Short mmCIF file of C-alpha atoms in Angstrom, two decimals:
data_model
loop_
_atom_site.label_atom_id
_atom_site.label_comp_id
_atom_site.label_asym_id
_atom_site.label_seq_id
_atom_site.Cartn_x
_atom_site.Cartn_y
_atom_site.Cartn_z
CA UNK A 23 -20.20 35.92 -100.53
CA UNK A 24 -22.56 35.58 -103.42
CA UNK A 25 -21.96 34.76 -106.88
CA UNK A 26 -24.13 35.77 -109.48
CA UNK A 27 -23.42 33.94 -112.71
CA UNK A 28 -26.51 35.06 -115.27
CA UNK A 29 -26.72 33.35 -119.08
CA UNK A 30 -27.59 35.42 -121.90
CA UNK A 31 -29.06 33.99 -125.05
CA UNK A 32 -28.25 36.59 -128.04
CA UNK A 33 -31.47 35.87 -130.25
CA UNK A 34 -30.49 35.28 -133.55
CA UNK A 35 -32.12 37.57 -135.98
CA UNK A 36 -33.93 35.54 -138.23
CA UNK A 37 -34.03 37.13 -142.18
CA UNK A 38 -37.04 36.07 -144.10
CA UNK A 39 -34.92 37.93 -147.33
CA UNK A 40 -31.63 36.95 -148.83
CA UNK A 41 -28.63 38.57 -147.11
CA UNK A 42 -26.39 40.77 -149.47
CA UNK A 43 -29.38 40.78 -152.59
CA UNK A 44 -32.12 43.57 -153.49
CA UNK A 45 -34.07 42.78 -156.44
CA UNK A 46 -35.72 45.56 -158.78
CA UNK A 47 -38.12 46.20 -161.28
CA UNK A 48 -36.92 48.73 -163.78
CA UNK A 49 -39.67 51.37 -165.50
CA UNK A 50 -40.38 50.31 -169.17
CA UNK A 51 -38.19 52.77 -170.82
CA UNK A 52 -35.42 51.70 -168.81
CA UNK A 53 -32.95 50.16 -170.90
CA UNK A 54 -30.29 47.55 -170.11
CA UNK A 55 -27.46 50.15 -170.44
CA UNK A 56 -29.34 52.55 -168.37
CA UNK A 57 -29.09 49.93 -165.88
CA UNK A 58 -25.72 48.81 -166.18
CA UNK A 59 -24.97 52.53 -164.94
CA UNK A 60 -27.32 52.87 -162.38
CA UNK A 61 -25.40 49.47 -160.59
CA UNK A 62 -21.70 50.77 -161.39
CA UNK A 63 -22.54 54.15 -160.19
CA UNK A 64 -22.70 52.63 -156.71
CA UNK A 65 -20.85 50.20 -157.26
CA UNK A 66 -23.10 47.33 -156.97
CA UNK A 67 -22.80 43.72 -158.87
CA UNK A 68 -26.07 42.76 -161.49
CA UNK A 69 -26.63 39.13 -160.82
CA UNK A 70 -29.03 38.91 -163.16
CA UNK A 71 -31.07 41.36 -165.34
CA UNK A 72 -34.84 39.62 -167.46
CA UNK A 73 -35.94 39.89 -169.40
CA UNK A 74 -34.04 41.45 -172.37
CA UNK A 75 -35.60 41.90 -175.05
CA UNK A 76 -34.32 43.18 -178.00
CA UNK A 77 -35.29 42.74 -182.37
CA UNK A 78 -32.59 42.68 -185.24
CA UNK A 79 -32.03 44.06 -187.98
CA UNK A 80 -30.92 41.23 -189.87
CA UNK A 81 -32.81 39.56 -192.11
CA UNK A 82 -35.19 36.49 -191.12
CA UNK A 83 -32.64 33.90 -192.44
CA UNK A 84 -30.02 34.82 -189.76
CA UNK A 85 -31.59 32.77 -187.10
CA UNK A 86 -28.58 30.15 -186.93
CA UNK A 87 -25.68 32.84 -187.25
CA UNK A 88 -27.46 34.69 -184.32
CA UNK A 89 -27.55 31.31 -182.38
CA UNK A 90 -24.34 30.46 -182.60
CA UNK A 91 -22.86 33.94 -182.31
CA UNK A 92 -24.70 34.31 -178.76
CA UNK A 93 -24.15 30.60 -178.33
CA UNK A 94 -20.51 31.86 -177.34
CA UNK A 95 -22.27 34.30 -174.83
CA UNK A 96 -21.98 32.80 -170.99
CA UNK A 97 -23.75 35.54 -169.18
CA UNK A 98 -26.33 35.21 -171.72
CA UNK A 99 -27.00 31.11 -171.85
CA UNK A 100 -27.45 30.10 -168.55
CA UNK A 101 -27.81 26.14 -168.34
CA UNK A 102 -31.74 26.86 -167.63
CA UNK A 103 -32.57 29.57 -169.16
CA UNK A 104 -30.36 29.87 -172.90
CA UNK A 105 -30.95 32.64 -175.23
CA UNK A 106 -34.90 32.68 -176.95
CA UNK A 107 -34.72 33.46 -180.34
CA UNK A 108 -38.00 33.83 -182.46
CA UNK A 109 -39.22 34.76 -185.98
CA UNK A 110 -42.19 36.49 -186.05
CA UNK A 111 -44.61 34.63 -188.51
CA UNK A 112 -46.86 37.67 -189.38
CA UNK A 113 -44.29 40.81 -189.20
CA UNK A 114 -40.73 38.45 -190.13
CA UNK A 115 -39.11 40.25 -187.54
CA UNK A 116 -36.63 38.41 -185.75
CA UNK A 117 -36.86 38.81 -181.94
CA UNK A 118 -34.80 37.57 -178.94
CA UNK A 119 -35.14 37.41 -175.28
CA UNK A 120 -32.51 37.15 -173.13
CA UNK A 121 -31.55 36.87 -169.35
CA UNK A 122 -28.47 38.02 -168.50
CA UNK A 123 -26.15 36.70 -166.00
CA UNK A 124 -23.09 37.72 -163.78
CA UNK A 125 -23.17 41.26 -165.27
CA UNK A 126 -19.53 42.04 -164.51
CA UNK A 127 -18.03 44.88 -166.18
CA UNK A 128 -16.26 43.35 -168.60
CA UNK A 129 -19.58 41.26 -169.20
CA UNK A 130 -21.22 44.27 -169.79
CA UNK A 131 -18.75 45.95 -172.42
CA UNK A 132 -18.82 42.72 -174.06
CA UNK A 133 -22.76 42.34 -174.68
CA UNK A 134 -22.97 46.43 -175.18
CA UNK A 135 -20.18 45.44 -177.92
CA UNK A 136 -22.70 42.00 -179.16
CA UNK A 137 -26.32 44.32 -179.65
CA UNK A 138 -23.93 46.63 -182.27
CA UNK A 139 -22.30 43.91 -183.83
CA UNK A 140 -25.34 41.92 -184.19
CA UNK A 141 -27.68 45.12 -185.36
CA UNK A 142 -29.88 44.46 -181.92
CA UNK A 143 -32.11 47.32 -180.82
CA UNK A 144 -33.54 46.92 -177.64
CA UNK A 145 -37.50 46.42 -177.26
CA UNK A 146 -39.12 48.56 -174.36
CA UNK A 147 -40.86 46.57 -171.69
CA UNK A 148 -40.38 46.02 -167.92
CA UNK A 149 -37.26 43.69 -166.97
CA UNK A 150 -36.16 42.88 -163.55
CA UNK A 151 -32.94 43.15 -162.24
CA UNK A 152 -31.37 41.11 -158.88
CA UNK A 153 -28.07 43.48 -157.64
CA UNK A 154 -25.68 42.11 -155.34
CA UNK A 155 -25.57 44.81 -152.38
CA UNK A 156 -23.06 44.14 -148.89
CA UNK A 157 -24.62 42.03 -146.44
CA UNK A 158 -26.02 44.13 -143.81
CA UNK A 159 -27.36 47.08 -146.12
CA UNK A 160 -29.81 45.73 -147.92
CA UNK A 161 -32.74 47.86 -146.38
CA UNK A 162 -30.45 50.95 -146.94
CA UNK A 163 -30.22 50.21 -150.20
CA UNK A 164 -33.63 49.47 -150.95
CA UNK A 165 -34.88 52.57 -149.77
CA UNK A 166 -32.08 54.11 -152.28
CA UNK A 167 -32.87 52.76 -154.65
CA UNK A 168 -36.91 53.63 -154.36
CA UNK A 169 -36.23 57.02 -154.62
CA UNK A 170 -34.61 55.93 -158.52
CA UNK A 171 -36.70 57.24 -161.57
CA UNK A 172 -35.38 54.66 -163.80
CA UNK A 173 -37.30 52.36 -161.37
CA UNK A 174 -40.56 51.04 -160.64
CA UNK A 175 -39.62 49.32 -157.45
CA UNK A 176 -36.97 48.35 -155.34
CA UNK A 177 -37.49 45.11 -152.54
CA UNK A 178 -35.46 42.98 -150.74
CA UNK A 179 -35.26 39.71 -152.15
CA UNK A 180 -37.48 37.52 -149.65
CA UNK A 181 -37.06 33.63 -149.16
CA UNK A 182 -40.13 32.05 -149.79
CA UNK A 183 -41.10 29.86 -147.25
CA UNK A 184 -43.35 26.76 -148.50
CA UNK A 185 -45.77 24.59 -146.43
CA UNK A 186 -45.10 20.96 -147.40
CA UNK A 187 -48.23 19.81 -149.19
#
C-alpha cells in the first residue's frame, strides 16, 4: 500500500494597493456636491475629498467668525490638516481651502448646510477624492468609475514602498 500525502502552499496574493480604497481625481468643474452624489449613488463612503476650495461673500473682516464657525467643523479640521483661511491682499477676497474628512451623509448635509450659511461659493479647480469601496472590488470599481465624466481618473490607491536610505 502506498500513501501519498502531498503539501500545498496557497501563495498569498501580495497587494501593492490598499484593500477596500480607490482614489480619484475629479474634472475641474466637478464640484464637491457633484461628488457627494456620484459616491451615494453607489453607495460608496468619501474618506476624504482636497482640496476644497471655495471664496465668501462676506466681507474681509469676517476672518475670525469664519474660523471659529468652521472651527466647530470635524470633518473639516483634521488634527493635520485644519481649515486654510486667507485674505487676498490685492483683490480682499476672502478664500478658504479645505479637506474634508469622513464624508458621511449626515457630514455631508451638514457642510452643504455650512457653504449657504456662511455665503461660500465654491472655486473650480481639480480636487481629489479617496472612496471607501468593499475589499475585493477595488479593480471593478476602478474601471467604473473611469468610464465617469465628472472624472479625470480613477486608480487604486497603491502602497508606496520606500527603499531605506
Amino acid at each position: 500500500m502506498l500513501l501519498l500525502l502531498g503539501c500545498s502552499k496557497k501563495e498569498e496574493e501580495v497587494l501593492d494597493f490598499v484593500p477596500g480604497q480607490v482614489a480619484v481625481g475629479a474634472q475641474d468643474a466637478t464640484t464637491v456636491p457633484q461628488l457627494f452624489t456620484l459616491a451615494n449613488a453607489r453607495s460608496l463612503s468619501i474618506a476624504y475629498i482636497f482640496p476644497a476650495r471655495y471664496s465668501s461673500a462676506l466681507p474681509a473682516d469676517s476672518l475670525g467668525y469664519l474660523r471659529r464657525q468652521l472651527a466647530t467643523k470635524a470633518y473639516a479640521n483634521a488634527p493635520d490638516w485644519p481649515v486654510q483661511i486667507v485674505r487676498n491682499a490685492q483683490t480682499n477676497a476672502v478664500q478658504l481651502t479645505v479637506r474634508l474628512v469622513d464624508m458621511t451623509a449626515p457630514n455631508q448635509q451638514d457642510w452643504l448646510t455650512t457653504v449657504q450659511q456662511l455665503q461660500l461659493q465654491e472655486l473650480s479647480g481639480s480636487k481629489t477624492a479617496l472612496l471607501q469601496v468593499p475589499v475585493g472590488e477595488e479593480k471593478r470599481w476602478v474601471a467604473e468609475l473611469q468610464q465617469n465624466a465628472a472624472l479625470r481618473w480613477a486608480e487604486l490607491n497603491h502602497i508606496n514602498k520606500r527603499t531605506p536610505q
